[in-house]
Amino acid sequence: MNPRIFVDNLKNACSDIDPQWQEHLDFWEGEEPGYYNEISVIVHYIVSKHKASDFRDFEDIAKIIDLGLKSKNDETSELALIGVLEGILFVGSHDDIRPEHHKNWLSQLAYKELVELDNAFEKLHEKLLKKSMWKWTFIRWLSSLRSKF
C-alpha cells in the first residue's frame, strides 16, 4: 500500500473528522501538508475519540493501521509505526492514556509495536534522567567547592 492510500483510508475511517480536516487544509492554504502532518490530524482525532469513549470508528482504524504496519512499502509502514502509533503514544500521554488503554481495539501486532515503543521511550527517559542527575550532582559538588574557597 502506498502512503497516499494509507493516509486516505485512515482518514476515511474517521467518520466525523471533516471539521478538523478542513481546518487543517485551510491552514496549509493549498500547499501539500505532507503525510506526517495529515497523520497528526488523524492521531488527534483518535485520541479525542478515545477520551470521549467514542470507539465506533476504532475497528476500521485498527484494520488500516495493521495494513500499514504490514505494508511492503517502507514509507507506509513507517507512517503506521512512527506517525500513528508513536503519535497515539505521545498525544495520549498528555491525558494519561497509556498503551494498555489501547489493547482492546488495536490488533495484537499494533499493540505489541505500541508497547515496544513505550518501553523504548521509558528506557531513553531513564537514561536521560541518570545523565541529568549526574550532571546536577556534579554541579552541586562544584558549587560546594566554590564555597570553600
Coordinates of N, CA, C and O in Angstrom, one line a residue:
M1 N 0.9 -1.2 0.0 CA 0.0 0.0 0.0 C 0.9 1.2 0.0 O 1.8 1.3 0.8
N2 N 0.6 2.2 -0.9 CA 1.4 3.4 -0.9 C 0.9 4.4 0.2 O -0.2 4.2 0.7
P3 N 1.8 5.3 0.6 CA 1.4 6.2 1.7 C 0.2 7.0 1.5 O -0.6 7.2 2.4
R4 N 0.0 7.4 0.3 CA -1.2 8.3 0.0 C -2.5 7.5 0.2 O -3.5 7.9 0.9
I5 N -2.5 6.2 -0.2 CA -3.7 5.4 0.0 C -3.9 5.1 1.5 O -5.0 5.1 2.0
F6 N -2.8 4.8 2.2 CA -2.8 4.6 3.7 C -3.4 5.8 4.4 O -4.4 5.6 5.2
V7 N -3.0 7.0 4.1 CA -3.5 8.2 4.8 C -4.9 8.4 4.4 O -5.8 8.7 5.3
D8 N -5.3 8.3 3.2 CA -6.7 8.5 2.7 C -7.6 7.5 3.4 O -8.7 7.8 3.8
N9 N -7.2 6.2 3.4 CA -8.0 5.2 4.0 C -8.2 5.4 5.5 O -9.3 5.2 6.0
L10 N -7.1 5.8 6.2 CA -7.2 6.1 7.6 C -8.1 7.3 7.8 O -9.0 7.2 8.7
K11 N -8.0 8.3 7.1 CA -8.9 9.5 7.2 C -10.3 9.1 7.0 O -11.2 9.5 7.7
N12 N -10.6 8.3 5.9 CA -11.9 7.9 5.6 C -12.6 7.0 6.7 O -13.8 6.9 6.8
A13 N -11.7 6.3 7.5 CA -12.2 5.5 8.6 C -12.7 6.4 9.8 O -13.4 5.9 10.6
C14 N -12.3 7.6 9.8 CA -12.7 8.5 10.9 C -14.0 9.3 10.5 O -13.9 10.2 9.7
S15 N -15.1 8.8 11.0 CA -16.4 9.2 10.5 C -16.7 10.6 10.6 O -17.4 11.2 9.7
D16 N -16.2 11.3 11.6 CA -16.6 12.7 11.7 C -15.4 13.6 11.9 O -15.4 14.6 12.6
I17 N -14.3 13.4 11.1 CA -13.1 14.1 11.1 C -13.2 15.4 10.2 O -12.3 16.2 10.3
D18 N -14.2 15.5 9.4 CA -14.3 16.6 8.4 C -14.0 18.0 8.9 O -13.2 18.7 8.3
P19 N -14.6 18.4 10.1 CA -14.2 19.7 10.6 C -12.8 20.0 10.9 O -12.2 21.0 10.5
Q20 N -12.1 19.0 11.5 CA -10.7 19.1 11.8 C -9.9 19.0 10.5 O -8.9 19.7 10.4
W21 N -10.3 18.2 9.6 CA -9.6 18.1 8.3 C -9.7 19.4 7.5 O -8.6 19.8 7.0
Q22 N -10.8 20.0 7.5 CA -11.0 21.2 6.8 C -10.1 22.3 7.4 O -9.5 23.1 6.7
E23 N -10.1 22.4 8.7 CA -9.2 23.4 9.4 C -7.8 23.1 9.0 O -7.0 24.1 8.8
H24 N -7.4 21.9 9.0 CA -6.0 21.5 8.6 C -5.7 22.0 7.2 O -4.7 22.6 6.9
L25 N -6.6 21.7 6.2 CA -6.4 22.1 4.9 C -6.4 23.7 4.7 O -5.6 24.2 4.0
D26 N -7.3 24.3 5.5 CA -7.3 25.8 5.4 C -5.9 26.4 5.9 O -5.4 27.3 5.4
F27 N -5.4 25.7 7.0 CA -4.1 26.2 7.5 C -3.0 26.1 6.4 O -2.2 27.0 6.3
W28 N -3.0 25.1 5.6 CA -2.0 24.9 4.6 C -2.2 25.7 3.3 O -1.3 25.7 2.5
E29 N -3.4 26.3 3.2 CA -3.7 27.2 2.1 C -3.3 26.7 0.7 O -2.7 27.3 -0.1
G30 N -3.7 25.4 0.5 CA -3.5 24.8 -0.8 C -2.1 24.1 -1.0 O -1.9 23.4 -1.9
E31 N -1.2 24.3 0.0 CA 0.1 23.7 -0.1 C -0.1 22.2 0.3 O -1.0 21.9 1.1
E32 N 0.8 21.4 -0.1 CA 0.8 20.0 0.3 C 1.3 19.9 1.7 O 2.5 20.2 2.0
P33 N 0.5 19.4 2.7 CA 0.9 19.4 4.1 C 1.9 18.3 4.4 O 2.7 18.4 5.3
G34 N 1.9 17.2 3.6 CA 2.8 16.1 3.9 C 2.1 15.1 4.7 O 1.2 15.4 5.5
Y35 N 2.5 13.8 4.6 CA 1.9 12.7 5.2 C 1.9 12.8 6.8 O 0.9 12.5 7.4
Y36 N 3.0 13.2 7.4 CA 3.1 13.2 8.8 C 2.2 14.3 9.4 O 1.6 14.1 10.5
N37 N 2.0 15.4 8.7 CA 1.1 16.4 9.2 C -0.4 16.0 9.1 O -1.2 16.2 10.0
E38 N -0.7 15.2 8.0 CA -2.0 14.7 7.9 C -2.3 13.6 9.0 O -3.3 13.6 9.6
I39 N -1.3 12.8 9.2 CA -1.4 11.7 10.2 C -1.6 12.4 11.6 O -2.4 11.9 12.4
S40 N -1.0 13.5 11.8 CA -1.1 14.2 13.1 C -2.6 14.6 13.4 O -3.1 14.5 14.5
V41 N -3.3 15.0 12.3 CA -4.7 15.4 12.5 C -5.5 14.1 12.9 O -6.4 14.1 13.7
I42 N -5.2 13.0 12.2 CA -5.9 11.7 12.5 C -5.6 11.2 13.9 O -6.5 10.8 14.6
V43 N -4.3 11.4 14.3 CA -3.9 10.9 15.7 C -4.7 11.7 16.7 O -5.2 11.2 17.7
H44 N -4.8 13.0 16.5 CA -5.5 13.9 17.5 C -7.0 13.5 17.5 O -7.7 13.5 18.6
Y45 N -7.5 13.1 16.3 CA -8.9 12.7 16.3 C -9.1 11.4 17.1 O -10.0 11.2 17.9
I46 N -8.2 10.4 16.9 CA -8.2 9.1 17.6 C -8.2 9.3 19.1 O -9.0 8.8 19.8
V47 N -7.3 10.2 19.5 CA -7.1 10.4 21.0 C -8.4 11.1 21.5 O -8.8 10.8 22.6
S48 N -8.9 12.1 20.8 CA -10.1 12.8 21.3 C -11.3 11.8 21.4 O -12.1 11.9 22.3
K49 N -11.4 10.9 20.4 CA -12.5 10.0 20.5 C -12.3 9.0 21.6 O -13.2 8.6 22.3
H50 N -11.0 8.6 21.9 CA -10.7 7.7 23.0 C -11.1 8.4 24.3 O -11.8 7.8 25.2
K51 N -10.8 9.7 24.5 CA -11.1 10.4 25.7 C -12.6 10.5 25.9 O -13.1 10.5 27.0
A52 N -13.3 10.6 24.8 CA -14.8 10.7 24.8 C -15.5 9.3 24.9 O -16.7 9.2 24.9
S53 N -14.7 8.3 25.0 CA -15.2 6.9 24.9 C -16.1 6.6 23.7 O -17.0 5.8 23.8
D54 N -15.7 7.2 22.6 CA -16.4 7.0 21.4 C -15.5 6.1 20.5 O -14.7 6.6 19.7
F55 N -15.8 4.8 20.5 CA -14.9 3.9 19.8 C -15.5 3.3 18.5 O -15.0 2.4 18.0
R56 N -16.5 4.0 18.0 CA -17.3 3.4 16.9 C -16.4 3.3 15.6 O -16.6 2.4 14.8
D57 N -15.4 4.1 15.4 CA -14.5 4.0 14.2 C -13.3 3.1 14.4 O -12.6 2.9 13.5
F58 N -13.1 2.7 15.7 CA -11.8 2.1 16.0 C -11.5 0.8 15.3 O -10.4 0.5 15.1
E59 N -12.5 0.0 15.1 CA -12.3 -1.3 14.4 C -11.8 -1.1 13.0 O -10.8 -1.7 12.6
D60 N -12.4 -0.1 12.3 CA -11.9 0.2 10.9 C -10.5 0.8 11.0 O -9.6 0.5 10.2
I61 N -10.3 1.7 11.9 CA -9.0 2.4 12.1 C -7.9 1.3 12.4 O -6.8 1.4 11.8
A62 N -8.2 0.4 13.2 CA -7.2 -0.7 13.6 C -6.9 -1.5 12.4 O -5.7 -1.9 12.2
K63 N -7.8 -1.8 11.6 CA -7.6 -2.6 10.4 C -6.6 -1.9 9.4 O -5.7 -2.5 8.9
I64 N -6.8 -0.6 9.3 CA -5.9 0.2 8.4 C -4.5 0.3 9.0 O -3.5 0.2 8.2
I65 N -4.5 0.5 10.3 CA -3.1 0.6 10.9 C -2.4 -0.7 10.7 O -1.2 -0.7 10.3
D66 N -3.1 -1.8 10.8 CA -2.5 -3.1 10.6 C -2.0 -3.3 9.2 O -0.9 -3.7 8.9
L67 N -2.8 -2.9 8.2 CA -2.4 -2.9 6.8 C -1.1 -2.1 6.6 O -0.2 -2.5 5.9
G68 N -1.1 -0.9 7.2 CA 0.1 -0.1 7.1 C 1.3 -0.7 7.7 O 2.4 -0.7 7.1
L69 N 1.2 -1.3 8.9 CA 2.3 -1.9 9.6 C 2.9 -3.1 8.7 O 4.1 -3.3 8.7
K70 N 2.0 -3.8 8.1 CA 2.4 -5.0 7.3 C 2.8 -4.6 5.8 O 3.2 -5.5 5.1
S71 N 2.6 -3.4 5.5 CA 2.9 -2.9 4.1 C 4.4 -3.2 3.7 O 5.3 -3.0 4.5
K72 N 4.6 -3.6 2.5 CA 5.9 -3.8 2.0 C 6.5 -2.5 1.6 O 7.7 -2.4 1.4
N73 N 5.7 -1.4 1.6 CA 6.3 -0.1 1.3 C 6.8 0.5 2.6 O 6.0 0.7 3.6
D74 N 8.1 0.7 2.7 CA 8.7 1.2 3.9 C 8.2 2.5 4.4 O 8.0 2.7 5.6
E75 N 7.8 3.4 3.5 CA 7.3 4.7 3.9 C 5.9 4.5 4.6 O 5.6 5.2 5.6
T76 N 5.1 3.6 4.1 CA 3.8 3.4 4.7 C 4.0 2.7 6.0 O 3.3 3.1 7.0
S77 N 4.8 1.7 6.1 CA 5.0 1.0 7.4 C 5.6 2.0 8.5 O 5.2 1.9 9.6
E78 N 6.4 2.9 8.1 CA 7.0 3.9 9.0 C 5.9 4.9 9.4 O 5.8 5.3 10.5
L79 N 5.0 5.2 8.5 CA 3.9 6.1 8.8 C 3.0 5.5 9.8 O 2.5 6.1 10.8
A80 N 2.7 4.2 9.7 CA 1.9 3.5 10.6 C 2.5 3.4 12.0 O 1.9 3.6 13.0
L81 N 3.8 3.1 12.0 CA 4.5 2.9 13.3 C 4.9 4.3 13.9 O 4.5 4.6 15.0
I82 N 5.6 5.1 13.2 CA 6.1 6.4 13.8 C 5.0 7.4 13.8 O 4.9 8.2 14.7
G83 N 4.3 7.5 12.7 CA 3.2 8.5 12.6 C 2.0 8.2 13.5 O 1.7 9.0 14.4
V84 N 1.4 7.1 13.3 CA 0.2 6.8 14.0 C 0.5 6.3 15.4 O 0.0 6.9 16.4
L85 N 1.2 5.2 15.6 CA 1.3 4.6 16.9 C 2.1 5.4 17.9 O 1.7 5.7 19.0
E86 N 3.3 6.0 17.4 CA 4.0 6.9 18.2 C 3.2 8.1 18.5 O 3.3 8.6 19.7
G87 N 2.5 8.6 17.6 CA 1.6 9.8 17.8 C 0.6 9.5 18.8 O 0.4 10.3 19.7
I88 N -0.1 8.4 18.8 CA -1.1 8.0 19.8 C -0.4 7.9 21.2 O -1.0 8.4 22.1
L89 N 0.8 7.4 21.2 CA 1.5 7.3 22.5 C 1.8 8.6 23.1 O 1.5 8.9 24.2
F90 N 2.3 9.5 22.3 CA 2.7 10.9 22.8 C 1.5 11.8 23.0 O 1.4 12.4 24.1
V91 N 0.6 11.8 22.1 CA -0.6 12.7 22.3 C -1.5 12.2 23.4 O -1.9 12.9 24.3
G92 N -1.6 10.9 23.5 CA -2.4 10.3 24.6 C -1.8 10.5 25.9 O -2.5 10.6 26.9
S93 N -0.5 10.5 26.0 CA 0.2 10.7 27.3 C -0.1 12.0 28.0 O 0.0 12.1 29.2
H94 N -0.5 13.0 27.2 CA -0.9 14.3 27.8 C -2.2 14.1 28.6 O -2.5 15.0 29.5
D95 N -3.0 13.1 28.3 CA -4.2 12.8 29.1 C -4.1 11.5 29.8 O -5.2 10.9 30.1
D96 N -2.9 11.1 30.1 CA -2.7 9.9 30.9 C -3.3 8.6 30.2 O -3.8 7.7 30.9
I97 N -3.4 8.6 28.9 CA -3.8 7.4 28.2 C -2.6 6.6 27.9 O -1.7 7.0 27.1
R98 N -2.5 5.5 28.5 CA -1.4 4.6 28.5 C -1.6 3.5 27.4 O -2.7 3.3 26.9
P99 N -0.5 2.8 27.0 CA -0.6 1.8 25.9 C -1.7 0.8 26.3 O -2.4 0.3 25.4
E100 N -1.8 0.4 27.5 CA -2.7 -0.7 27.9 C -4.2 -0.3 27.6 O -5.1 -1.1 27.5
H101 N -4.4 1.0 27.5 CA -5.8 1.5 27.2 C -6.2 1.2 25.8 O -7.3 1.4 25.4
H102 N -5.2 0.9 24.9 CA -5.5 0.6 23.5 C -5.5 -0.9 23.2 O -5.7 -1.3 22.0
K103 N -5.3 -1.7 24.2 CA -5.2 -3.2 24.0 C -6.5 -3.7 23.4 O -6.5 -4.7 22.6
N104 N -7.7 -3.2 23.8 CA -9.0 -3.8 23.3 C -9.3 -3.4 21.9 O -10.2 -4.1 21.3
W105 N -8.7 -2.4 21.3 CA -9.1 -2.1 19.9 C -8.0 -2.3 18.9 O -8.2 -2.5 17.7
L106 N -6.7 -2.2 19.3 CA -5.6 -2.5 18.4 C -5.4 -4.0 18.2 O -5.8 -4.8 19.0
S107 N -4.9 -4.3 17.0 CA -4.6 -5.7 16.8 C -3.4 -6.1 17.7 O -2.8 -5.3 18.3
Q108 N -3.2 -7.4 17.8 CA -2.1 -7.9 18.6 C -0.7 -7.3 18.1 O 0.1 -6.9 18.8
L109 N -0.6 -7.2 16.7 CA 0.6 -6.7 16.1 C 0.8 -5.2 16.5 O 1.8 -4.8 17.0
A110 N -0.2 -4.4 16.3 CA -0.2 -3.0 16.6 C 0.0 -2.7 18.1 O 0.8 -1.9 18.4
Y111 N -0.6 -3.5 18.9 CA -0.5 -3.3 20.4 C 1.0 -3.7 20.8 O 1.6 -3.0 21.6
K112 N 1.5 -4.7 20.2 CA 2.9 -5.1 20.5 C 3.9 -4.0 20.1 O 4.8 -3.7 20.9
E113 N 3.7 -3.5 19.0 CA 4.5 -2.4 18.5 C 4.4 -1.1 19.4 O 5.4 -0.5 19.7
L114 N 3.2 -0.9 19.8 CA 2.9 0.3 20.7 C 3.6 0.1 22.1 O 4.3 1.0 22.6
V115 N 3.6 -1.1 22.6 CA 4.2 -1.4 23.9 C 5.7 -1.3 23.7 O 6.5 -0.8 24.6
E116 N 6.3 -1.8 22.6 CA 7.7 -1.8 22.3 C 8.2 -0.3 22.2 O 9.2 0.0 22.7
L117 N 7.4 0.5 21.6 CA 7.7 2.0 21.5 C 7.7 2.6 22.9 O 8.7 3.3 23.3
D118 N 6.7 2.3 23.7 CA 6.6 2.8 25.0 C 7.8 2.4 25.9 O 8.4 3.2 26.6
N119 N 8.2 1.1 25.8 CA 9.3 0.6 26.5 C 10.6 1.3 26.1 O 11.5 1.6 26.9
A120 N 10.8 1.5 24.8 CA 12.0 2.2 24.3 C 12.1 3.6 24.8 O 13.1 4.0 25.2
F121 N 10.9 4.3 24.8 CA 10.9 5.6 25.4 C 11.2 5.7 26.9 O 11.8 6.6 27.4
E122 N 10.7 4.7 27.6 CA 10.9 4.6 29.0 C 12.4 4.4 29.3 O 12.9 5.1 30.2
K123 N 13.0 3.6 28.5 CA 14.5 3.4 28.7 C 15.3 4.6 28.4 O 16.2 5.0 29.1
L124 N 14.9 5.3 27.3 CA 15.5 6.6 27.0 C 15.3 7.6 28.1 O 16.3 8.3 28.5
H125 N 14.1 7.7 28.6 CA 13.8 8.6 29.7 C 14.7 8.3 30.9 O 15.2 9.2 31.5
E126 N 14.8 7.1 31.3 CA 15.6 6.7 32.4 C 17.0 7.1 32.2 O 17.7 7.6 33.1
K127 N 17.5 6.8 31.0 CA 18.9 7.2 30.6 C 19.2 8.7 30.7 O 20.2 9.1 31.3
L128 N 18.2 9.4 30.2 CA 18.3 10.9 30.3 C 18.3 11.4 31.8 O 19.0 12.3 32.1
L129 N 17.4 10.8 32.5 CA 17.3 11.1 34.0 C 18.6 10.9 34.7 O 19.1 11.7 35.5
K130 N 19.2 9.7 34.4 CA 20.5 9.4 35.0 C 21.6 10.4 34.7 O 22.3 10.9 35.5
K131 N 21.6 10.8 33.4 CA 22.6 11.8 32.9 C 22.3 13.1 33.6 O 23.2 13.8 34.1
S132 N 21.0 13.4 33.7 CA 20.7 14.7 34.3 C 21.0 14.7 35.8 O 21.5 15.7 36.3
M133 N 20.7 13.6 36.5 CA 21.0 13.5 37.9 C 22.6 13.6 38.1 O 23.0 14.3 39.0
W134 N 23.3 13.0 37.3 CA 24.8 13.0 37.4 C 25.2 14.5 37.2 O 26.1 15.0 37.9
K135 N 24.7 15.1 36.2 CA 25.0 16.5 35.9 C 24.8 17.4 37.1 O 25.6 18.2 37.5
W136 N 23.6 17.3 37.7 CA 23.2 18.1 38.8 C 24.0 17.8 40.0 O 24.4 18.6 40.8
T137 N 24.4 16.5 40.2 CA 25.2 16.1 41.3 C 26.6 16.8 41.1 O 27.2 17.3 42.1
F138 N 27.1 16.7 39.9 CA 28.4 17.4 39.6 C 28.4 18.9 39.9 O 29.3 19.4 40.5
I139 N 27.3 19.5 39.4 CA 27.2 21.0 39.6 C 27.1 21.3 41.1 O 27.7 22.3 41.6
R140 N 26.3 20.5 41.9 CA 26.3 20.8 43.3 C 27.7 20.6 44.0 O 28.1 21.3 44.8
W141 N 28.4 19.6 43.5 CA 29.7 19.3 44.0 C 30.6 20.5 43.7 O 31.4 21.0 44.6
L142 N 30.6 21.0 42.5 CA 31.4 22.1 42.1 C 31.0 23.4 42.9 O 31.9 24.1 43.4
S143 N 29.7 23.5 43.1 CA 29.3 24.7 43.9 C 29.8 24.6 45.4 O 30.2 25.6 46.0
S144 N 29.8 23.4 45.9 CA 30.3 23.2 47.3 C 31.8 23.5 47.3 O 32.3 24.0 48.3
L145 N 32.5 23.2 46.3 CA 34.0 23.5 46.3 C 34.2 25.0 46.2 O 35.1 25.6 46.9
R146 N 33.4 25.7 45.4 CA 33.5 27.2 45.3 C 33.3 27.8 46.7 O 33.9 28.8 47.0
S147 N 32.3 27.3 47.4 CA 32.0 27.9 48.7 C 33.1 27.7 49.7 O 33.2 28.5 50.7
K148 N 34.0 26.8 49.5 CA 35.1 26.5 50.4 C 36.3 27.4 50.1 O 37.1 27.6 51.0
F149 N 36.3 28.0 49.0 CA 37.4 28.9 48.6 C 37.1 30.4 48.7 O 36.2 31.0 48.4

